[in-house]
Each structure stands twice: as structure tokens, then as C-alpha cells.
């Protein structure tokens, strides 16, 4: 039986608490600069210098060429124009979006659980360290925008379903369809809000799903989704459905069979639950050497791995059974699975195997589910105390972790602590050291990264710049040529190589052929994962 099915009234105190919590815990991000992908999408991207030029991303993919998120780039252009490229303004925009999301998610949670519990769950999201990358990192704005418009879609759709037929209902339906389209134009994971709408409709009562299937709202939602699909197909072409080739380093699951991918994705869903309930570590990189695909043979797995694979299947079963009884716990469990329906590598692989920021939408459902179970087991008082304690602990963890996102050096110094064997961590740490003039250290980490993966043109280019600064001319020339052999038309590498040759015009003695440095991982995934050995 549902414990609460009415819409919570607008609560000014709740809005203040959520907003103040978001601003207080993320105020120390305002002094941070641009980091990592921010340079590709913002700092070095001339198309976001004006609003008109940013509109090109409605027709073209987002760099590096396999993403379609035009509304994200438009928001960057608006921020750039408003503050002339000041990083604090971009960070401030993320914090404000986060605060707005908290209010809407609180209203949605209030349709499933009592208001106090909904507020506590939203407050925990406000300060939770696991999805904090979505707020502290400017490039995490895609998550925030998708949730902003996705939550607005849900609220509008549910308002429309609660109205009698008439012009008032049509306005809500049109608003819902527009918000769905905007969520999808922010990030493809906006599609998960359609599944989440079905969860809320199913929870509202028997027969409601069938009524929705033949409603005007359903038709408008399909039209909005179809419009997005057409725009995406026009911009990405044949790769619109798959997003293009996925690197084994970024997502080894993309190179597994469907069965193996689902087993590994299930294992990772359990890891998301653990990180939400016990946020013991935060990482900006889960590429290969951080996560190693599980053996497809059950008897070769450890007992903990088998349990981790089984838990999501059991939860999905429990959630479905409880949702049939209109139990809010069932709806919250299905909320969690809906949140990862697009980004969980379940139905299809995406560009990353795992990311803390992807837990943003799922976190309030897990928090509310845990609070609900505590309330049923021990009473509302202990549940409230536990929620407040979780809020305080998460706030301290997040506030202390935010400085990691201050600049590239702080980010990759942290990553070397949590992922010392990661190719990406070593390569980007080496690049950050080079930017800070620490040449010998940069050389060491860049060479170590290429010993893991020798197919990265960007790493060869930075290593060439390091060699050049160290006056190791022959090695520099060879590194630049390795970079150009892999990616001959890269403008950044071509510019760096031109500057190098202007400084060292004399003929180089090394061969023009690539160096062929050894690699543990080829550019295509090995079919025999066992042969690679542990990272």
C-alpha cells in the first residue's frame, strides 16, 4: 500500500534548506579553474565564444565527435558571454542548477514518501560526495541540465495526468513534451525520465499505465523523442545509435559479448549502490586498470563478485513485486534502475565503464529507500537521526573533496593516489606536471603511461614537448612523429611539431617510422581477457 500519493505543497523552508545546503557545500568550487575536458569543450573551443556560433552544435557533434549535446554547448556560450570566460561563473551556474534540481527532486520524492523523508533524501543528494563531480566539475553540467529538464518533464507530465481534460491539461502536456526534448538535447540519458514517468504512473494506481499509453501526453512524448532522434541522426550520421567506436581503455565492456557485458554491468550497479550508501572514495577515472572485466565463467569468480552480480537482479524482482502493491519502496527501487537504464551499459555500451557523476539521479532514490526501510524497522525518529547524521558526514566529505577539482594538477595528483596503475591517470598527471614546469617527473609518468598503452597521440605529443624542453631533440622528434603517425591531421599536434621544427631546423637522425613502443593493450580489445593478466 502506498504511504503517500499526494503532491507536496510548495514548501518555502524546504527550498531554503536545500538551496543553502547546495551553496554552502560547493562554495569552495567558485575559486576553481577549468579542468580536463573543460579545455576541449570550453577554453579551446572558439564556437562557444558567441551564442550564434554555438548553435552549430545542433547540426554537428560535440568534440571529439561522438556526442550530441547541443543545449550543453549553448549553456557554455551563455556563461562565456555573461562573464567573459571567467571560470567562477561557470561553477556558479552548476551550483544554481544543482539547487534547482534539489527542489524538483524533493517534490518528486514527496509523491512517494512523506515530506520529511523526501526532504532528508534531497538534502543528502545536496551534499553527497559520490555524484559531486557533476557539480564541482564544469563539464558535469550535462548531468545537471538533463536532470533539470527531466525533472521538469516529470512534474509537468504528472500535473497533466492529474488534470481533467481541457486547455489547462494541454498546457501541462505541451510543457512536458518541451522539457523532455530539452533534457534529451542536454544529454542522451534524458531518455531515462520516460521510464521514470512510467514508474510514477504505475505507482499511482491500477490501470493508469494502459490509460497513459493511449493518451495525448504519450503521443507528444513520442513526438519529442522522435524529434531528438532526427536531430541526432542528422548530426552524427550512422553512429547516431551507437555513439561511434568505443575505446577498450574507456569501456572494456563495449568489447564483450552481450551476456558478459550484462554480468559486468550488474556487478557495477552493485558498486554504485555501495558508493552511494558508503561513499568511501571518489574517482574521476574508471578506465581499464581501474576496472578489470570479470571472468565469464562462474566458477572462476570470487563469492563477493557472484553476490554483486546477483544483487541487482534480486532488487529488480523485489522492486517489481512491491511496485505492484503500490509500495513506495518498490517505486524507489525502480527509480534507481531507471536512472541507469541509459548509462549502465546494460542494453548497450556507452563511452565510459563507470563514473561517479552518473549516480546523480540515482542517489536520492537510494537515500529515500534506506530511510524508508529504517523508518519501518526502527521508527521515524531513528530514521530521521540517521538521515541527519548522513547529511552531516556527506557534507564534510564533499567540502573537503572539492579542492581536488581546483586545477589539472590537483585533479591528477588525487587520481594517482586512487588509481596509480591507470593509463589515463599517468598520462594526464604527466601533462599536468609539464604545464607546471616539472619536466623530469612529467617525462617519467608519460613514458610509464605509454608502456601501458602506446596508441595515444596526445600523450606522444606532450612527451615530445617535454623532450624538447629538456633538449632531448632526437627523442622529441620521434615522439612527435609517433603522434602524427596515429593522428596525422590533429591541429594541436601539427602546431606543436611546427614550433619544434622551427626551434630545431637541423635534420634529425632518427627514422621517420613510429617508434613502436610496447603496449599491454592494443587499440582493439583482446577477445581473451584472461591473457592480459591483472593490471
Tab-separated table of C-alpha atoms in Angstrom, residues 76-478:
chain	number	residue	atom	x	y	z
A	76	UNK	CA	28.506	27.270	-22.134
A	77	UNK	CA	28.150	30.043	-24.706
A	78	UNK	CA	25.681	31.895	-22.466
A	79	UNK	CA	28.049	31.583	-19.496
A	80	UNK	CA	31.030	32.727	-21.568
A	81	UNK	CA	29.186	35.781	-22.837
A	82	UNK	CA	27.851	36.706	-19.396
A	83	UNK	CA	31.241	36.618	-17.640
A	84	UNK	CA	33.748	36.818	-20.498
A	85	UNK	CA	35.048	33.329	-19.835
A	86	UNK	CA	35.501	33.607	-16.060
A	87	UNK	CA	35.602	30.094	-14.585
A	88	UNK	CA	33.825	31.122	-11.373
A	89	UNK	CA	30.698	31.978	-13.349
A	90	UNK	CA	30.597	28.510	-14.910
A	91	UNK	CA	30.998	26.939	-11.476
A	92	UNK	CA	28.320	29.201	-10.054
A	93	UNK	CA	25.942	28.124	-12.804
A	94	UNK	CA	26.483	24.497	-11.855
A	95	UNK	CA	25.713	25.215	-8.211
A	96	UNK	CA	22.486	27.047	-9.103
A	97	UNK	CA	21.388	24.217	-11.378
A	98	UNK	CA	22.111	21.763	-8.578
A	99	UNK	CA	19.973	23.786	-6.156
A	100	UNK	CA	17.085	23.908	-8.638
A	101	UNK	CA	17.333	20.161	-9.211
A	102	UNK	CA	17.162	19.501	-5.489
A	103	UNK	CA	13.857	21.345	-5.191
A	104	UNK	CA	12.263	19.454	-8.096
A	105	UNK	CA	13.563	16.085	-6.930
A	106	UNK	CA	12.211	16.850	-3.453
A	107	UNK	CA	8.770	17.434	-4.996
A	108	UNK	CA	9.014	14.153	-6.906
A	109	UNK	CA	10.137	12.201	-3.842
A	110	UNK	CA	7.215	13.719	-1.972
A	111	UNK	CA	4.866	11.819	-4.272
A	112	UNK	CA	6.282	8.550	-2.918
A	113	UNK	CA	7.206	9.137	0.732
A	114	UNK	CA	6.280	11.562	3.489
A	115	UNK	CA	7.570	15.111	3.197
A	116	UNK	CA	10.190	14.870	5.966
A	117	UNK	CA	11.718	11.784	4.402
A	118	UNK	CA	11.657	13.376	0.953
A	119	UNK	CA	13.431	16.446	2.317
A	120	UNK	CA	16.115	14.360	4.040
A	121	UNK	CA	16.773	12.351	0.866
A	122	UNK	CA	17.069	15.555	-1.198
A	123	UNK	CA	19.370	17.088	1.434
A	124	UNK	CA	21.620	14.034	1.266
A	125	UNK	CA	21.868	14.469	-2.518
A	126	UNK	CA	22.659	18.164	-1.945
A	127	UNK	CA	25.905	17.270	-0.195
A	128	UNK	CA	26.661	13.693	-1.291
A	129	UNK	CA	30.296	13.156	-2.362
A	130	UNK	CA	29.750	10.357	-4.908
A	131	UNK	CA	27.891	12.376	-7.568
A	132	UNK	CA	29.681	15.613	-6.583
A	133	UNK	CA	31.706	15.510	-9.825
A	134	UNK	CA	28.530	16.595	-11.640
A	135	UNK	CA	28.591	19.882	-9.679
A	136	UNK	CA	32.260	20.530	-8.890
A	137	UNK	CA	33.422	19.829	-12.449
A	138	UNK	CA	32.141	22.291	-15.052
A	139	UNK	CA	31.857	19.517	-17.650
A	140	UNK	CA	29.482	17.713	-15.297
A	141	UNK	CA	26.837	20.245	-16.319
A	142	UNK	CA	25.411	17.779	-18.833
A	143	UNK	CA	24.139	15.686	-15.897
A	144	UNK	CA	22.684	18.745	-14.177
A	145	UNK	CA	20.915	20.027	-17.288
A	146	UNK	CA	19.476	16.605	-18.129
A	147	UNK	CA	18.110	16.224	-14.588
A	148	UNK	CA	16.840	19.831	-14.553
A	149	UNK	CA	14.734	19.412	-17.676
A	150	UNK	CA	13.977	15.745	-16.954
A	151	UNK	CA	12.573	16.533	-13.503
A	152	UNK	CA	10.581	19.421	-15.014
A	153	UNK	CA	9.216	16.936	-17.578
A	154	UNK	CA	8.116	14.565	-14.817
A	155	UNK	CA	6.443	17.290	-12.760
A	156	UNK	CA	4.658	18.686	-15.816
A	157	UNK	CA	3.564	15.237	-17.012
A	158	UNK	CA	2.247	14.225	-13.588
A	159	UNK	CA	0.440	17.560	-13.300
A	160	UNK	CA	-1.160	16.944	-16.707
A	161	UNK	CA	-2.268	13.460	-15.699
A	162	UNK	CA	-3.859	14.889	-12.579
A	163	UNK	CA	-5.884	17.453	-14.514
A	164	UNK	CA	-9.278	16.983	-16.086
A	165	UNK	CA	-9.489	17.311	-19.860
A	166	UNK	CA	-9.282	20.891	-21.076
A	167	UNK	CA	-6.923	23.696	-22.003
A	168	UNK	CA	-5.175	23.549	-18.622
A	169	UNK	CA	-4.230	19.931	-19.207
A	170	UNK	CA	-2.992	20.646	-22.734
A	171	UNK	CA	-0.625	23.345	-21.443
A	172	UNK	CA	0.953	20.904	-18.999
A	173	UNK	CA	1.263	18.257	-21.709
A	174	UNK	CA	2.972	20.658	-24.111
A	175	UNK	CA	5.279	21.834	-21.321
A	176	UNK	CA	6.154	18.201	-20.547
A	177	UNK	CA	6.969	17.408	-24.182
A	178	UNK	CA	9.167	20.508	-24.487
A	179	UNK	CA	11.051	19.674	-21.266
A	180	UNK	CA	11.623	16.103	-22.462
A	181	UNK	CA	13.120	17.386	-25.713
A	182	UNK	CA	15.359	19.821	-23.802
A	183	UNK	CA	16.505	17.041	-21.438
A	184	UNK	CA	17.493	14.883	-24.421
A	185	UNK	CA	19.304	17.802	-26.083
A	186	UNK	CA	21.278	18.220	-22.853
A	187	UNK	CA	22.316	14.570	-22.644
A	188	UNK	CA	21.067	11.336	-24.154
A	189	UNK	CA	20.371	9.951	-20.667
A	190	UNK	CA	17.350	12.259	-20.566
A	191	UNK	CA	15.520	9.302	-22.098
A	192	UNK	CA	15.603	7.605	-18.680
A	193	UNK	CA	12.957	10.064	-17.470
A	194	UNK	CA	10.413	8.411	-19.758
A	195	UNK	CA	10.946	5.162	-17.841
A	196	UNK	CA	10.777	7.057	-14.575
A	197	UNK	CA	7.428	8.535	-15.634
A	198	UNK	CA	6.114	5.004	-16.156
A	199	UNK	CA	7.247	4.147	-12.618
A	200	UNK	CA	5.288	7.061	-11.170
A	201	UNK	CA	2.209	6.230	-13.269
A	202	UNK	CA	2.357	2.576	-12.209
A	203	UNK	CA	2.623	3.670	-8.588
A	204	UNK	CA	-0.411	5.951	-8.926
A	205	UNK	CA	-2.858	3.095	-9.353
A	206	UNK	CA	-4.002	0.071	-11.356
A	207	UNK	CA	-4.939	0.687	-14.951
A	208	UNK	CA	-3.123	4.003	-15.167
A	209	UNK	CA	-0.369	2.687	-17.463
A	210	UNK	CA	-2.910	1.486	-20.014
A	211	UNK	CA	-4.703	4.827	-19.914
A	212	UNK	CA	-1.399	6.674	-20.420
A	213	UNK	CA	-0.432	4.500	-23.406
A	214	UNK	CA	-3.357	5.922	-25.404
A	215	UNK	CA	-3.141	9.467	-24.067
A	216	UNK	CA	-2.206	12.699	-25.805
A	217	UNK	CA	0.713	13.044	-23.405
A	218	UNK	CA	2.163	9.747	-24.643
A	219	UNK	CA	1.845	10.889	-28.249
A	220	UNK	CA	3.542	14.213	-27.511
A	221	UNK	CA	6.337	12.404	-25.650
A	222	UNK	CA	6.914	10.145	-28.639
A	223	UNK	CA	6.969	13.175	-30.944
A	224	UNK	CA	9.556	14.909	-28.718
A	225	UNK	CA	11.714	11.782	-28.632
A	226	UNK	CA	11.377	11.386	-32.398
A	227	UNK	CA	12.413	14.999	-32.983
A	228	UNK	CA	15.517	14.426	-30.890
A	229	UNK	CA	16.311	11.195	-32.742
A	230	UNK	CA	16.032	13.002	-36.088
A	231	UNK	CA	18.329	15.826	-34.963
A	232	UNK	CA	20.833	13.351	-33.542
A	233	UNK	CA	20.816	11.269	-36.720
A	234	UNK	CA	21.381	14.387	-38.826
A	235	UNK	CA	24.381	15.427	-36.707
A	236	UNK	CA	26.049	12.068	-36.041
A	237	UNK	CA	25.072	10.100	-39.118
A	238	UNK	CA	25.477	6.308	-38.947
A	239	UNK	CA	26.993	6.469	-35.438
A	240	UNK	CA	23.837	8.110	-34.000
A	241	UNK	CA	22.658	4.851	-32.451
A	242	UNK	CA	26.000	3.606	-31.113
A	243	UNK	CA	27.884	6.848	-30.458
A	244	UNK	CA	30.813	5.631	-32.578
A	245	UNK	CA	33.726	3.350	-31.744
A	246	UNK	CA	34.363	2.943	-28.024
A	247	UNK	CA	37.912	2.552	-26.772
A	248	UNK	CA	38.741	-0.559	-24.766
A	249	UNK	CA	40.584	1.686	-22.314
A	250	UNK	CA	37.489	3.814	-21.664
A	251	UNK	CA	34.999	0.968	-21.539
A	252	UNK	CA	36.159	-2.657	-21.779
A	253	UNK	CA	32.514	-3.742	-21.513
A	254	UNK	CA	31.919	-2.441	-25.056
A	255	UNK	CA	34.112	-5.261	-26.385
A	256	UNK	CA	32.406	-8.114	-24.548
A	257	UNK	CA	29.564	-10.358	-25.632
A	258	UNK	CA	26.063	-9.282	-24.582
A	259	UNK	CA	25.958	-11.881	-21.810
A	260	UNK	CA	29.372	-10.881	-20.446
A	261	UNK	CA	28.504	-7.188	-20.630
A	262	UNK	CA	25.253	-7.640	-18.698
A	263	UNK	CA	27.003	-9.640	-15.974
A	264	UNK	CA	29.680	-6.963	-15.611
A	265	UNK	CA	27.108	-4.160	-15.746
A	266	UNK	CA	25.154	-5.854	-12.970
A	267	UNK	CA	28.323	-6.098	-10.901
A	268	UNK	CA	28.931	-2.371	-11.421
A	269	UNK	CA	25.361	-1.467	-10.432
A	270	UNK	CA	26.084	-3.016	-7.042
A	271	UNK	CA	29.234	-0.885	-6.887
A	272	UNK	CA	27.090	2.213	-7.465
A	273	UNK	CA	24.828	1.210	-4.564
A	274	UNK	CA	27.851	0.688	-2.306
A	275	UNK	CA	29.343	4.067	-3.267
A	276	UNK	CA	26.038	5.819	-2.569
A	277	UNK	CA	25.457	4.141	0.797
A	278	UNK	CA	29.139	4.151	1.815
A	279	UNK	CA	30.938	6.934	-0.117
A	280	UNK	CA	34.397	5.772	0.841
A	281	UNK	CA	36.250	7.070	-2.245
A	282	UNK	CA	35.773	9.359	-5.221
A	283	UNK	CA	37.476	8.965	-8.574
A	284	UNK	CA	37.330	10.803	-11.894
A	285	UNK	CA	38.712	7.819	-13.805
A	286	UNK	CA	37.497	4.234	-14.015
A	287	UNK	CA	39.223	3.299	-17.252
A	288	UNK	CA	40.963	-0.034	-17.778
A	289	UNK	CA	43.406	-0.908	-14.986
A	290	UNK	CA	40.895	0.542	-12.508
A	291	UNK	CA	38.177	-1.911	-13.505
A	292	UNK	CA	39.077	-5.306	-14.944
A	293	UNK	CA	36.219	-7.274	-16.606
A	294	UNK	CA	35.045	-10.275	-14.658
A	295	UNK	CA	35.635	-13.781	-15.879
A	296	UNK	CA	32.607	-15.059	-17.798
A	297	UNK	CA	32.999	-18.418	-16.048
A	298	UNK	CA	31.070	-18.501	-12.770
A	299	UNK	CA	33.407	-20.919	-11.019
A	300	UNK	CA	36.348	-18.573	-11.645
A	301	UNK	CA	34.673	-15.723	-9.756
A	302	UNK	CA	35.069	-14.864	-6.100
A	303	UNK	CA	31.987	-15.202	-3.897
A	304	UNK	CA	31.773	-11.424	-3.491
A	305	UNK	CA	31.687	-10.973	-7.264
A	306	UNK	CA	28.908	-13.550	-7.641
A	307	UNK	CA	26.840	-11.796	-4.953
A	308	UNK	CA	27.463	-8.412	-6.561
A	309	UNK	CA	26.137	-9.728	-9.866
A	310	UNK	CA	23.067	-11.282	-8.212
A	311	UNK	CA	22.049	-8.285	-6.064
A	312	UNK	CA	20.667	-6.073	-8.899
A	313	UNK	CA	18.597	-8.962	-10.296
A	314	UNK	CA	17.148	-9.650	-6.839
A	315	UNK	CA	16.462	-5.955	-6.255
A	316	UNK	CA	14.731	-5.634	-9.594
A	317	UNK	CA	12.495	-8.595	-8.719
A	318	UNK	CA	11.686	-7.179	-5.282
A	319	UNK	CA	11.077	-3.732	-6.741
A	320	UNK	CA	8.658	-5.059	-9.330
A	321	UNK	CA	6.714	-7.138	-6.782
A	322	UNK	CA	6.455	-4.275	-4.313
A	323	UNK	CA	5.566	-1.770	-7.026
A	324	UNK	CA	2.594	-3.981	-7.977
A	325	UNK	CA	1.340	-3.482	-4.411
A	326	UNK	CA	1.881	0.309	-4.728
A	327	UNK	CA	4.602	0.136	-2.101
A	328	UNK	CA	6.784	3.267	-2.370
A	329	UNK	CA	9.858	1.134	-1.676
A	330	UNK	CA	9.210	-0.681	-4.940
A	331	UNK	CA	8.890	2.618	-6.820
A	332	UNK	CA	12.169	3.861	-5.316
A	333	UNK	CA	13.969	0.673	-6.370
A	334	UNK	CA	12.629	1.046	-9.911
A	335	UNK	CA	13.708	4.712	-9.835
A	336	UNK	CA	17.270	3.515	-9.253
A	337	UNK	CA	17.166	1.156	-12.238
A	338	UNK	CA	15.516	3.783	-14.436
A	339	UNK	CA	18.333	6.195	-13.599
A	340	UNK	CA	20.885	3.731	-15.027
A	341	UNK	CA	18.779	2.466	-17.924
A	342	UNK	CA	20.797	4.531	-20.426
A	343	UNK	CA	24.164	4.907	-18.667
A	344	UNK	CA	24.507	1.486	-17.027
A	345	UNK	CA	25.959	-0.382	-20.057
A	346	UNK	CA	23.042	-2.797	-19.761
A	347	UNK	CA	21.155	-2.503	-23.053
A	348	UNK	CA	24.085	-1.057	-24.980
A	349	UNK	CA	27.626	0.116	-24.144
A	350	UNK	CA	28.401	3.793	-23.593
A	351	UNK	CA	31.662	5.746	-23.703
A	352	UNK	CA	32.632	5.043	-20.090
A	353	UNK	CA	32.533	1.919	-17.974
A	354	UNK	CA	31.722	3.691	-14.697
A	355	UNK	CA	31.575	7.278	-13.425
A	356	UNK	CA	30.708	8.806	-10.073
A	357	UNK	CA	28.726	11.612	-11.742
A	358	UNK	CA	26.341	9.072	-13.296
A	359	UNK	CA	24.991	8.341	-9.802
A	360	UNK	CA	23.448	11.844	-9.558
A	361	UNK	CA	19.850	10.861	-10.390
A	362	UNK	CA	20.019	7.523	-8.570
A	363	UNK	CA	21.336	8.915	-5.271
A	364	UNK	CA	18.055	10.404	-3.914
A	365	UNK	CA	16.170	7.167	-4.632
A	366	UNK	CA	18.738	5.106	-2.713
A	367	UNK	CA	18.760	7.611	0.158
A	368	UNK	CA	14.957	7.614	0.366
A	369	UNK	CA	14.798	3.800	0.176
A	370	UNK	CA	17.294	3.402	3.025
A	371	UNK	CA	15.451	5.971	5.153
A	372	UNK	CA	12.131	4.253	4.451
A	373	UNK	CA	13.492	0.860	5.498
A	374	UNK	CA	14.999	2.363	8.668
A	375	UNK	CA	11.687	4.023	9.482
A	376	UNK	CA	9.779	0.766	9.056
A	377	UNK	CA	12.299	-1.198	11.119
A	378	UNK	CA	13.109	1.227	13.947
A	379	UNK	CA	10.619	4.080	13.710
A	380	UNK	CA	10.676	7.574	12.220
A	381	UNK	CA	12.829	9.043	15.000
A	382	UNK	CA	15.909	6.836	14.478
A	383	UNK	CA	15.462	7.139	10.712
A	384	UNK	CA	15.488	10.937	10.968
A	385	UNK	CA	18.562	10.925	13.208
A	386	UNK	CA	20.342	8.595	10.767
A	387	UNK	CA	19.409	10.880	7.874
A	388	UNK	CA	20.719	13.974	9.629
A	389	UNK	CA	23.957	12.165	10.541
A	390	UNK	CA	24.388	11.029	6.921
A	391	UNK	CA	23.794	14.598	5.755
A	392	UNK	CA	26.454	15.988	8.094
A	393	UNK	CA	29.022	13.305	7.209
A	394	UNK	CA	28.453	13.704	3.473
A	395	UNK	CA	28.705	17.499	3.706
A	396	UNK	CA	32.123	17.273	5.349
A	397	UNK	CA	33.385	14.704	2.849
A	398	UNK	CA	32.213	16.693	-0.165
A	399	UNK	CA	33.503	20.050	1.068
A	400	UNK	CA	36.921	18.532	1.752
A	401	UNK	CA	36.999	16.755	-1.626
A	402	UNK	CA	36.006	19.746	-3.776
A	403	UNK	CA	39.549	21.263	-3.921
A	404	UNK	CA	40.571	18.217	-5.979
A	405	UNK	CA	38.802	19.969	-8.887
A	406	UNK	CA	40.793	23.197	-8.460
A	407	UNK	CA	43.070	22.587	-11.478
A	408	UNK	CA	44.568	19.786	-13.570
A	409	UNK	CA	47.489	19.210	-11.208
A	410	UNK	CA	45.277	18.843	-8.123
A	411	UNK	CA	42.889	16.531	-10.002
A	412	UNK	CA	45.513	14.171	-11.373
A	413	UNK	CA	47.574	14.202	-8.187
A	414	UNK	CA	44.467	12.835	-6.490
A	415	UNK	CA	43.909	10.321	-9.284
A	416	UNK	CA	47.443	8.984	-8.942
A	417	UNK	CA	46.600	8.195	-5.314
A	418	UNK	CA	43.366	6.335	-6.095
A	419	UNK	CA	44.361	4.843	-9.489
A	420	UNK	CA	48.169	4.580	-9.638
A	421	UNK	CA	48.128	1.977	-12.436
A	422	UNK	CA	45.686	3.777	-14.716
A	423	UNK	CA	46.951	4.845	-18.147
A	424	UNK	CA	44.756	7.955	-18.056
A	425	UNK	CA	45.920	8.935	-14.586
A	426	UNK	CA	49.595	8.621	-15.521
A	427	UNK	CA	49.210	10.370	-18.896
A	428	UNK	CA	47.202	13.300	-17.551
A	429	UNK	CA	49.340	13.617	-14.424
A	430	UNK	CA	52.389	13.808	-16.684
A	431	UNK	CA	50.703	16.512	-18.794
A	432	UNK	CA	49.811	18.482	-15.657
A	433	UNK	CA	53.390	18.229	-14.408
A	434	UNK	CA	54.613	19.538	-17.774
A	435	UNK	CA	52.225	22.503	-17.529
A	436	UNK	CA	53.755	23.273	-14.137
A	437	UNK	CA	57.365	23.022	-15.321
A	438	UNK	CA	58.198	19.761	-13.554
A	439	UNK	CA	59.795	18.251	-16.632
A	440	UNK	CA	61.707	15.249	-15.289
A	441	UNK	CA	58.663	13.991	-13.387
A	442	UNK	CA	56.465	14.613	-16.411
A	443	UNK	CA	58.814	12.593	-18.605
A	444	UNK	CA	58.701	9.663	-16.190
A	445	UNK	CA	54.897	9.448	-15.962
A	446	UNK	CA	54.303	9.997	-19.662
A	447	UNK	CA	56.747	7.221	-20.537
A	448	UNK	CA	55.097	4.935	-17.978
A	449	UNK	CA	51.668	5.630	-19.478
A	450	UNK	CA	52.902	4.770	-22.985
A	451	UNK	CA	54.298	1.495	-21.644
A	452	UNK	CA	50.676	0.629	-20.796
A	453	UNK	CA	49.068	1.979	-23.973
A	454	UNK	CA	51.154	3.095	-26.936
A	455	UNK	CA	48.271	4.253	-29.125
A	456	UNK	CA	47.621	7.678	-27.601
A	457	UNK	CA	48.653	10.521	-29.952
A	458	UNK	CA	48.019	13.189	-27.326
A	459	UNK	CA	50.408	11.542	-24.902
A	460	UNK	CA	53.120	11.307	-27.568
A	461	UNK	CA	52.611	14.980	-28.371
A	462	UNK	CA	53.019	16.108	-24.751
A	463	UNK	CA	56.015	13.804	-24.340
A	464	UNK	CA	57.548	15.404	-27.429
A	465	UNK	CA	57.079	18.813	-25.843
A	466	UNK	CA	58.703	17.565	-22.639
A	467	UNK	CA	61.682	16.106	-24.539
A	468	UNK	CA	62.027	19.371	-26.470
A	469	UNK	CA	62.067	21.409	-23.247
A	470	UNK	CA	64.708	19.041	-21.856
A	471	UNK	CA	66.756	19.495	-25.069
A	472	UNK	CA	66.419	15.791	-25.867
A	473	UNK	CA	65.959	16.656	-29.517
A	474	UNK	CA	66.050	13.263	-31.180
A	475	UNK	CA	63.538	11.738	-28.737
A	476	UNK	CA	61.304	14.780	-29.163
A	477	UNK	CA	61.246	14.407	-32.941
A	478	UNK	CA	60.452	10.731	-32.673
